[in-house]
PDB file of C-alpha atoms in Angstrom:
ATOM      1  CA  ASP A   1     131.339  65.224 141.468  1.00  0.00           C
ATOM      2  CA  PHE A   2     129.825  64.291 137.362  1.00  0.00           C
ATOM      3  CA  ILE A   3     126.319  64.719 138.280  1.00  0.00           C
ATOM      4  CA  GLN A   4     126.872  67.930 140.102  1.00  0.00           C
ATOM      5  CA  MET A   5     128.521  69.685 138.195  1.00  0.00           C
ATOM      6  CA  ARG A   6     126.021  69.103 135.554  1.00  0.00           C
ATOM      7  CA  LEU A   7     123.165  70.550 137.927  1.00  0.00           C
ATOM      8  CA  ILE A   8     125.393  73.510 138.451  1.00  0.00           C
ATOM      9  CA  PHE A   9     125.740  74.529 135.000  1.00  0.00           C
ATOM     10  CA  THR A  10     122.612  74.034 134.453  1.00  0.00           C
ATOM     11  CA  ALA A  11     122.474  76.752 137.052  1.00  0.00           C
ATOM     12  CA  LEU A  12     124.323  78.651 135.391  1.00  0.00           C
ATOM     13  CA  ILE A  13     122.793  79.011 132.274  1.00  0.00           C
ATOM     14  CA  LEU A  14     118.748  78.457 133.056  1.00  0.00           C
ATOM     15  CA  PRO A  15     118.338  82.163 133.955  1.00  0.00           C
ATOM     16  CA  GLY A  16     119.539  83.129 131.271  1.00  0.00           C
ATOM     17  CA  LEU A  17     117.019  81.704 129.361  1.00  0.00           C
ATOM     18  CA  LEU A  18     114.012  82.189 131.578  1.00  0.00           C
ATOM     19  CA  CYS A  19     115.356  85.797 131.982  1.00  0.00           C
ATOM     20  CA  HIS A  20     115.958  87.140 128.868  1.00  0.00           C
ATOM     21  CA  PRO A  21     112.896  86.033 126.135  1.00  0.00           C
ATOM     22  CA  ASN A  22     113.394  86.956 122.420  1.00  0.00           C
ATOM     23  CA  THR A  23     111.035  90.499 122.590  1.00  0.00           C
ATOM     24  CA  ALA A  24     112.410  92.219 118.893  1.00  0.00           C
ATOM     25  CA  SER A  25     109.844  94.052 116.577  1.00  0.00           C
ATOM     26  CA  THR A  26     108.377  92.206 113.747  1.00  0.00           C
ATOM     27  CA  ALA A  27     106.533  95.464 112.523  1.00  0.00           C
ATOM     28  CA  GLN A  28     107.748  96.042 108.563  1.00  0.00           C
ATOM     29  CA  ALA A  29     105.980  99.234 106.034  1.00  0.00           C
ATOM     30  CA  VAL A  30     103.024  98.989 104.422  1.00  0.00           C
ATOM     31  CA  ASP A  31     102.177 100.628 101.059  1.00  0.00           C
ATOM     32  CA  CYS A  32      98.917 101.075 101.022  1.00  0.00           C
ATOM     33  CA  SER A  33      99.348 102.234  97.263  1.00  0.00           C
ATOM     34  CA  GLU A  34     100.226  98.541  96.817  1.00  0.00           C
ATOM     35  CA  TYR A  35      97.631  95.084  97.137  1.00  0.00           C
ATOM     36  CA  GLN A  36      98.501  93.843 100.537  1.00  0.00           C
ATOM     37  CA  HIS A  37      96.041  90.562  99.964  1.00  0.00           C
ATOM     38  CA  THR A  38      95.451  87.698  97.654  1.00  0.00           C
ATOM     39  CA  TYR A  39      92.265  85.188  97.847  1.00  0.00           C
ATOM     40  CA  GLU A  40      91.873  82.022  95.396  1.00  0.00           C
ATOM     41  CA  MET A  41      88.363  82.481  94.273  1.00  0.00           C
ATOM     42  CA  PRO A  42      85.981  79.125  95.751  1.00  0.00           C
ATOM     43  CA  PHE A  43      85.523  76.090  93.705  1.00  0.00           C
ATOM     44  CA  SER A  44      88.715  77.645  91.498  1.00  0.00           C
ATOM     45  CA  GLY A  45      91.298  75.079  91.810  1.00  0.00           C
ATOM     46  CA  GLY A  46      93.513  79.083  91.239  1.00  0.00           C
ATOM     47  CA  ALA A  47      91.485  79.710  87.955  1.00  0.00           C
ATOM     48  CA  VAL A  48      90.265  82.581  89.068  1.00  0.00           C
ATOM     49  CA  ILE A  49      92.414  85.090  91.478  1.00  0.00           C
ATOM     50  CA  MET A  50      91.559  88.670  93.316  1.00  0.00           C
ATOM     51  CA  ASP A  51      95.290  91.082  94.241  1.00  0.00           C
ATOM     52  CA  TYR A  52      93.005  93.849  96.786  1.00  0.00           C
ATOM     53  CA  VAL A  53      93.599  96.392  99.596  1.00  0.00           C
ATOM     54  CA  VAL A  54      91.194  99.127 100.625  1.00  0.00           C
ATOM     55  CA  THR A  55      92.231 102.451 101.048  1.00  0.00           C
ATOM     56  CA  ALA A  56      91.886 104.502 104.223  1.00  0.00           C
ATOM     57  CA  ASP A  57      89.169 107.166 101.112  1.00  0.00           C
ATOM     58  CA  GLY A  58      86.552 104.523 100.716  1.00  0.00           C
ATOM     59  CA  MET A  59      88.276 103.157  97.667  1.00  0.00           C
ATOM     60  CA  LEU A  60      88.858  99.041  96.352  1.00  0.00           C
ATOM     61  CA  LYS A  61      91.424  98.827  94.330  1.00  0.00           C
ATOM     62  CA  ALA A  62      92.364  95.376  92.966  1.00  0.00           C
ATOM     63  CA  LYS A  63      93.369  92.350  90.097  1.00  0.00           C
ATOM     64  CA  LEU A  64      91.755  89.621  89.206  1.00  0.00           C
ATOM     65  CA  THR A  65      93.602  87.570  86.912  1.00  0.00           C
ATOM     66  CA  ARG A  66      92.265  84.098  85.413  1.00  0.00           C
ATOM     67  CA  GLN A  67      93.892  81.028  83.455  1.00  0.00           C
ATOM     68  CA  GLY A  68      93.356  82.167  79.768  1.00  0.00           C
ATOM     69  CA  LYS A  69      93.059  84.561  77.734  1.00  0.00           C
ATOM     70  CA  GLY A  70      89.195  85.404  78.313  1.00  0.00           C
ATOM     71  CA  TRP A  71      86.468  88.132  79.940  1.00  0.00           C
ATOM     72  CA  VAL A  72      86.825  87.705  83.834  1.00  0.00           C
ATOM     73  CA  GLY A  73      84.795  90.170  86.349  1.00  0.00           C
ATOM     74  CA  MET A  74      83.345  90.222  90.328  1.00  0.00           C
ATOM     75  CA  ALA A  75      79.908  91.566  91.295  1.00  0.00           C
ATOM     76  CA  VAL A  76      77.612  92.715  94.330  1.00  0.00           C
ATOM     77  CA  PRO A  77      75.005  91.524  94.402  1.00  0.00           C
ATOM     78  CA  SER A  78      71.846  93.460  96.100  1.00  0.00           C
ATOM     79  CA  ASP A  79      71.521  90.893  99.344  1.00  0.00           C
ATOM     80  CA  PRO A  80      74.673  89.638 101.126  1.00  0.00           C
ATOM     81  CA  ASN A  81      72.751  87.295 102.297  1.00  0.00           C
ATOM     82  CA  CYS A  82      71.138  85.206  98.964  1.00  0.00           C
ATOM     83  CA  GLN A  83      71.042  82.423  97.417  1.00  0.00           C
ATOM     84  CA  ILE A  84      70.464  83.088  93.451  1.00  0.00           C
ATOM     85  CA  CYS A  85      72.312  86.790  93.928  1.00  0.00           C
ATOM     86  CA  MET A  86      73.097  87.198  89.768  1.00  0.00           C
ATOM     87  CA  SER A  87      69.844  88.954  89.499  1.00  0.00           C
ATOM     88  CA  GLY A  88      70.215  93.164  90.403  1.00  0.00           C
ATOM     89  CA  SER A  89      74.275  92.740  91.000  1.00  0.00           C
ATOM     90  CA  ASP A  90      76.682  95.416  89.761  1.00  0.00           C
ATOM     91  CA  ALA A  91      79.161  94.326  87.943  1.00  0.00           C
ATOM     92  CA  ILE A  92      82.756  94.760  86.892  1.00  0.00           C
ATOM     93  CA  ILE A  93      84.387  93.282  84.168  1.00  0.00           C
ATOM     94  CA  GLY A  94      87.030  92.836  81.917  1.00  0.00           C
ATOM     95  CA  VAL A  95      87.069  91.783  78.528  1.00  0.00           C
ATOM     96  CA  PRO A  96      89.453  90.847  76.304  1.00  0.00           C
ATOM     97  CA  GLY A  97      89.814  91.404  72.408  1.00  0.00           C
ATOM     98  CA  GLU A  98      90.290  94.613  70.098  1.00  0.00           C
ATOM     99  CA  ASN A  99      87.632  96.441  71.669  1.00  0.00           C
ATOM    100  CA  ALA A 100      89.054  95.394  75.176  1.00  0.00           C
ATOM    101  CA  SER A 101      87.743  97.431  77.983  1.00  0.00           C
ATOM    102  CA  VAL A 102      86.888  96.851  81.799  1.00  0.00           C
ATOM    103  CA  LEU A 103      83.369  98.217  82.745  1.00  0.00           C
ATOM    104  CA  LYS A 104      80.460  98.750  85.751  1.00  0.00           C
ATOM    105  CA  TYR A 105      77.211  96.417  83.991  1.00  0.00           C
ATOM    106  CA  ASP A 106      73.723  96.153  85.778  1.00  0.00           C
ATOM    107  CA  LEU A 107      72.731  91.837  85.732  1.00  0.00           C
ATOM    108  CA  ASN A 108      68.370  92.748  85.260  1.00  0.00           C
ATOM    109  CA  ALA A 109      69.173  89.199  84.977  1.00  0.00           C
ATOM    110  CA  TYR A 110      70.589  84.974  84.165  1.00  0.00           C
ATOM    111  CA  LYS A 111      70.102  86.162  80.450  1.00  0.00           C
ATOM    112  CA  LEU A 112      73.107  87.542  79.036  1.00  0.00           C
ATOM    113  CA  ALA A 113      71.370  90.129  77.068  1.00  0.00           C
ATOM    114  CA  ASP A 114      70.307  90.968  80.421  1.00  0.00           C
ATOM    115  CA  VAL A 115      73.454  92.323  81.182  1.00  0.00           C
ATOM    116  CA  ILE A 116      73.699  96.088  80.357  1.00  0.00           C
ATOM    117  CA  PRO A 117      76.598  98.295  80.505  1.00  0.00           C
ATOM    118  CA  MET A 118      75.986 101.519  83.055  1.00  0.00           C
ATOM    119  CA  GLU A 119      75.639 104.624  81.272  1.00  0.00           C
ATOM    120  CA  ASP A 120      78.310 106.968  80.747  1.00  0.00           C
ATOM    121  CA  THR A 121      78.451 108.931  83.892  1.00  0.00           C
ATOM    122  CA  ARG A 122      78.413 105.646  86.346  1.00  0.00           C
ATOM    123  CA  GLN A 123      81.743 104.359  85.038  1.00  0.00           C
ATOM    124  CA  THR A 124      83.943 105.609  87.073  1.00  0.00           C
ATOM    125  CA  LEU A 125      85.828 103.113  87.652  1.00  0.00           C
ATOM    126  CA  MET A 126      89.863 104.510  87.978  1.00  0.00           C
ATOM    127  CA  ASP A 127      93.054 103.134  86.539  1.00  0.00           C
ATOM    128  CA  THR A 128      91.186 100.277  84.423  1.00  0.00           C
ATOM    129  CA  SER A 129      93.298  98.305  83.050  1.00  0.00           C
ATOM    130  CA  ILE A 130      93.893  94.440  80.599  1.00  0.00           C
ATOM    131  CA  ALA A 131      95.890  92.940  79.843  1.00  0.00           C
ATOM    132  CA  GLU A 132      97.092  89.086  78.247  1.00  0.00           C
ATOM    133  CA  VAL A 133     100.892  88.170  80.282  1.00  0.00           C
ATOM    134  CA  ASP A 134     102.178  84.292  81.008  1.00  0.00           C
ATOM    135  CA  GLY A 135      98.473  82.480  79.605  1.00  0.00           C
ATOM    136  CA  THR A 136      96.337  84.971  81.611  1.00  0.00           C
ATOM    137  CA  THR A 137      94.043  87.723  81.636  1.00  0.00           C
ATOM    138  CA  VAL A 138      94.075  90.132  83.779  1.00  0.00           C
ATOM    139  CA  VAL A 139      92.158  93.260  85.160  1.00  0.00           C
ATOM    140  CA  THR A 140      93.059  96.261  86.982  1.00  0.00           C
ATOM    141  CA  PHE A 141      90.676  98.327  88.459  1.00  0.00           C
ATOM    142  CA  THR A 142      89.536 100.906  91.241  1.00  0.00           C
ATOM    143  CA  LYS A 143      86.361 101.740  92.558  1.00  0.00           C
ATOM    144  CA  LEU A 144      84.748 103.256  95.394  1.00  0.00           C
ATOM    145  CA  LEU A 145      83.029 102.177  98.183  1.00  0.00           C
ATOM    146  CA  VAL A 146      79.965 103.978  97.663  1.00  0.00           C
ATOM    147  CA  GLU A 147      78.165 105.262  95.137  1.00  0.00           C
ATOM    148  CA  GLU A 148      74.798 105.901  94.562  1.00  0.00           C
ATOM    149  CA  GLY A 149      72.537 104.065  93.692  1.00  0.00           C
ATOM    150  CA  GLU A 150      74.809 101.356  93.692  1.00  0.00           C
ATOM    151  CA  ASN A 151      74.540  98.164  95.612  1.00  0.00           C
ATOM    152  CA  PRO A 152      77.204  99.461  97.941  1.00  0.00           C
ATOM    153  CA  ILE A 153      81.070  97.758  99.604  1.00  0.00           C
ATOM    154  CA  ASP A 154      81.429  98.073 103.216  1.00  0.00           C
ATOM    155  CA  GLY A 155      85.252  98.598 104.062  1.00  0.00           C
ATOM    156  CA  ASN A 156      85.696  97.315 107.251  1.00  0.00           C
ATOM    157  CA  GLY A 157      83.377  94.215 107.547  1.00  0.00           C
ATOM    158  CA  PRO A 158      82.004  90.871 105.879  1.00  0.00           C
ATOM    159  CA  ASN A 159      80.784  91.341 102.915  1.00  0.00           C
ATOM    160  CA  THR A 160      79.251  89.395 100.020  1.00  0.00           C
ATOM    161  CA  PHE A 161      81.033  89.088  96.067  1.00  0.00           C
ATOM    162  CA  LEU A 162      80.749  87.151  93.275  1.00  0.00           C
ATOM    163  CA  TYR A 163      83.262  86.033  90.744  1.00  0.00           C
ATOM    164  CA  ALA A 164      82.633  84.457  87.183  1.00  0.00           C
ATOM    165  CA  MET A 165      84.914  83.358  84.197  1.00  0.00           C
ATOM    166  CA  GLY A 166      83.805  83.228  80.671  1.00  0.00           C
ATOM    167  CA  PRO A 167      84.424  81.058  78.011  1.00  0.00           C
ATOM    168  CA  GLU A 168      88.934  80.341  76.595  1.00  0.00           C
ATOM    169  CA  GLY A 169      90.057  82.513  74.123  1.00  0.00           C
ATOM    170  CA  GLY A 170      86.847  84.587  74.159  1.00  0.00           C
ATOM    171  CA  THR A 171      86.911  87.864  72.831  1.00  0.00           C
ATOM    172  CA  GLU A 172      83.471  89.566  74.391  1.00  0.00           C
ATOM    173  CA  LEU A 173      80.947  88.903  76.617  1.00  0.00           C
ATOM    174  CA  ALA A 174      79.455  85.237  76.222  1.00  0.00           C
ATOM    175  CA  TYR A 175      78.279  82.292  79.021  1.00  0.00           C
ATOM    176  CA  HIS A 176      80.169  81.824  81.903  1.00  0.00           C
ATOM    177  CA  THR A 177      82.088  79.615  82.083  1.00  0.00           C
ATOM    178  CA  LEU A 178      83.250  79.259  86.017  1.00  0.00           C
ATOM    179  CA  LYS A 179      81.243  81.197  88.588  1.00  0.00           C
ATOM    180  CA  GLY A 180      80.608  81.348  92.246  1.00  0.00           C
ATOM    181  CA  LYS A 181      80.192  83.300  96.030  1.00  0.00           C
ATOM    182  CA  TYR A 182      82.462  84.396  98.246  1.00  0.00           C
ATOM    183  CA  GLN A 183      82.698  85.798 101.380  1.00  0.00           C
ATOM    184  CA  LEU A 184      85.450  89.126 101.745  1.00  0.00           C
ATOM    185  CA  ASP A 185      85.868  90.403 105.510  1.00  0.00           C
ATOM    186  CA  LEU A 186      87.471  94.235 104.696  1.00  0.00           C
ATOM    187  CA  SER A 187      89.599  96.322 106.446  1.00  0.00           C
ATOM    188  CA  PRO A 188      91.205  99.892 105.487  1.00  0.00           C
ATOM    189  CA  CYS A 189      94.532  99.948 104.584  1.00  0.00           C
ATOM    190  CA  ARG A 190      96.392 101.954 106.916  1.00  0.00           C
ATOM    191  CA  ASP A 191     100.622 103.174 105.289  1.00  0.00           C
ATOM    192  CA  ILE A 192     103.444 102.736 107.433  1.00  0.00           C
ATOM    193  CA  SER A 193     106.370 104.101 106.574  1.00  0.00           C
ATOM    194  CA  GLU A 194     110.076 103.253 107.727  1.00  0.00           C
ATOM    195  CA  THR A 195     110.373 106.459 109.930  1.00  0.00           C
ATOM    196  CA  GLU A 196     106.989 105.494 111.245  1.00  0.00           C
ATOM    197  CA  MET A 197     107.406 102.569 113.060  1.00  0.00           C
ATOM    198  CA  PRO A 198     108.056 102.044 117.037  1.00  0.00           C
ATOM    199  CA  VAL A 199     111.765 102.685 118.213  1.00  0.00           C
ATOM    200  CA  PRO A 200     112.132 100.418 120.978  1.00  0.00           C
ATOM    201  CA  SER A 201     113.138 102.926 124.324  1.00  0.00           C
ATOM    202  CA  PRO A 202     115.989 101.832 126.402  1.00  0.00           C
ATOM    203  CA  THR A 203     114.157  99.931 129.182  1.00  0.00           C
ATOM    204  CA  ALA A 204     116.070  98.304 132.563  1.00  0.00           C
ATOM    205  CA  ASP A 205     117.407  94.955 133.345  1.00  0.00           C
ATOM    206  CA  THR A 206     115.816  92.821 135.994  1.00  0.00           C
ATOM    207  CA  ASP A 207     117.882  94.282 138.796  1.00  0.00           C
ATOM    208  CA  GLY A 208     116.707  97.847 137.485  1.00  0.00           C
ATOM    209  CA  ASN A 209     119.879  98.343 135.900  1.00  0.00           C
ATOM    210  CA  MET A 210     119.560 100.701 132.920  1.00  0.00           C
ATOM    211  CA  PRO A 211     122.296 100.704 129.604  1.00  0.00           C
ATOM    212  CA  ALA A 212     125.034 102.577 129.678  1.00  0.00           C
ATOM    213  CA  PRO A 213     124.655 105.978 128.167  1.00  0.00           C
ATOM    214  CA  THR A 214     125.969 106.010 124.215  1.00  0.00           C
ATOM    215  CA  ALA A 215     126.889 108.577 121.027  1.00  0.00           C
ATOM    216  CA  SER A 216     125.710 109.228 117.281  1.00  0.00           C
ATOM    217  CA  GLY A 217     127.028 111.813 115.677  1.00  0.00           C
ATOM    218  CA  GLY A 218     130.220 113.303 115.368  1.00  0.00           C
ATOM    219  CA  GLU A 219     132.856 113.444 117.398  1.00  0.00           C
ATOM    220  CA  ASP A 220     131.214 116.825 119.608  1.00  0.00           C
ATOM    221  CA  THR A 221     127.875 115.320 119.808  1.00  0.00           C
ATOM    222  CA  LYS A 222     127.694 114.266 123.346  1.00  0.00           C
ATOM    223  CA  PRO A 223     126.053 110.825 124.498  1.00  0.00           C
ATOM    224  CA  THR A 224     121.720 111.028 124.773  1.00  0.00           C
ATOM    225  CA  VAL A 225     121.643 108.998 127.987  1.00  0.00           C
ATOM    226  CA  ALA A 226     117.341 107.938 128.389  1.00  0.00           C
ATOM    227  CA  PRO A 227     115.522 109.323 131.655  1.00  0.00           C
ATOM    228  CA  PRO A 228     115.685 106.309 134.317  1.00  0.00           C
ATOM    229  CA  THR A 229     112.740 104.568 134.875  1.00  0.00           C
ATOM    230  CA  GLN A 230     111.050 102.367 137.399  1.00  0.00           C
ATOM    231  CA  PRO A 231     111.244  98.851 135.597  1.00  0.00           C
ATOM    232  CA  SER A 232     107.386  96.520 136.156  1.00  0.00           C
ATOM    233  CA  GLY A 233     105.541  95.206 137.689  1.00  0.00           C
ATOM    234  CA  ASP A 234     106.148  92.092 135.006  1.00  0.00           C
ATOM    235  CA  SER A 235     109.972  92.643 135.296  1.00  0.00           C
ATOM    236  CA  THR A 236     110.434  92.698 138.480  1.00  0.00           C
ATOM    237  CA  SER A 237     107.943  89.300 139.002  1.00  0.00           C
ATOM    238  CA  ALA A 238     109.590  87.852 136.360  1.00  0.00           C
ATOM    239  CA  ALA A 239     113.512  88.850 137.895  1.00  0.00           C
ATOM    240  CA  PHE A 240     112.137  87.058 141.177  1.00  0.00           C
ATOM    241  CA  GLU A 241     111.004  83.720 139.319  1.00  0.00           C
ATOM    242  CA  CYS A 242     113.417  83.132 137.866  1.00  0.00           C
ATOM    243  CA  LYS A 243     116.475  84.095 140.265  1.00  0.00           C
ATOM    244  CA  PHE A 244     114.151  81.412 142.423  1.00  0.00           C
ATOM    245  CA  VAL A 245     114.777  79.074 139.316  1.00  0.00           C
ATOM    246  CA  SER A 246     118.363  79.548 139.284  1.00  0.00           C
ATOM    247  CA  GLY A 247     118.147  78.919 143.500  1.00  0.00           C
ATOM    248  CA  LEU A 248     116.167  76.220 143.598  1.00  0.00           C
ATOM    249  CA  VAL A 249     118.237  73.681 141.729  1.00  0.00           C
ATOM    250  CA  VAL A 250     121.379  74.969 142.720  1.00  0.00           C
ATOM    251  CA  VAL A 251     120.550  73.425 145.843  1.00  0.00           C
ATOM    252  CA  MET A 252     118.958  70.541 144.398  1.00  0.00           C
ATOM    253  CA  ALA A 253     122.486  70.997 143.131  1.00  0.00           C
ATOM    254  CA  THR A 254     124.642  70.655 145.913  1.00  0.00           C
ATOM    255  CA  LEU A 255     121.771  67.427 148.026  1.00  0.00           C
ATOM    256  CA  VAL A 256     121.140  65.004 145.029  1.00  0.00           C
ATOM    257  CA  PRO A 257     124.218  63.943 145.187  1.00  0.00           C
ATOM    258  CA  ALA A 258     124.299  63.567 149.268  1.00  0.00           C
ATOM    259  CA  PHE A 259     121.400  61.302 148.751  1.00  0.00           C
ATOM    260  CA  LEU A 260     122.609  59.002 145.494  1.00  0.00           C
ATOM    261  CA  VAL A 261     125.998  58.088 148.104  1.00  0.00           C
ATOM    262  CA  LEU A 262     123.332  57.548 150.594  1.00  0.00           C
TER     263      LEU A 262
END
């Protein structure tokens, strides 16, 4: 009797577990004015981190954070498949200090003297800033993905970038103490507000029954009733499978004790 009761109890519980999976939406609001991704530079041990977002209007909005005080920057090489990449790259470098700056540079060669700020007409960065925050140097900027005469950034595909940082305590450009190459697969951000989130509409249960109508608003508001819909083929199939399993367990609950007696 004990075994039979346990099997019958299982038969009652099992359909509920199988027939009503949790399908709640996990959509969240997205504000594309905020950074959406964080990337730790390879082989940096967390010394250089980039937060970024690609906007729908063709901008890369980024924040570079390095440990300690000193210059930090990133660059776009002329050849994304480069092995030796610095020469011919377009760089964005933030330098702290009394004459702090965040500027675009031409990297013409590997000597410091060949790292040249671009002419004023090409200094098109927006929202630039550089600050020392809790023992780090933080550089922010917004850059057009595609600019005439510069190496382009693909806002909807893979890209190769370079990064570098200078010596601790430096307030001017000097030979880098850490550098590297990294890849990012970019895609434009799409704003999704709370009001744009999909609201699940009433659906029929496994027997084709619609939920009871509900009212919203004041006392004079009439209930809103969703139009009847037919359960999908998947829902019907799932209902059949659940009922089949339930029936099978009930049959087993009846037969197993009889075999145990024999």
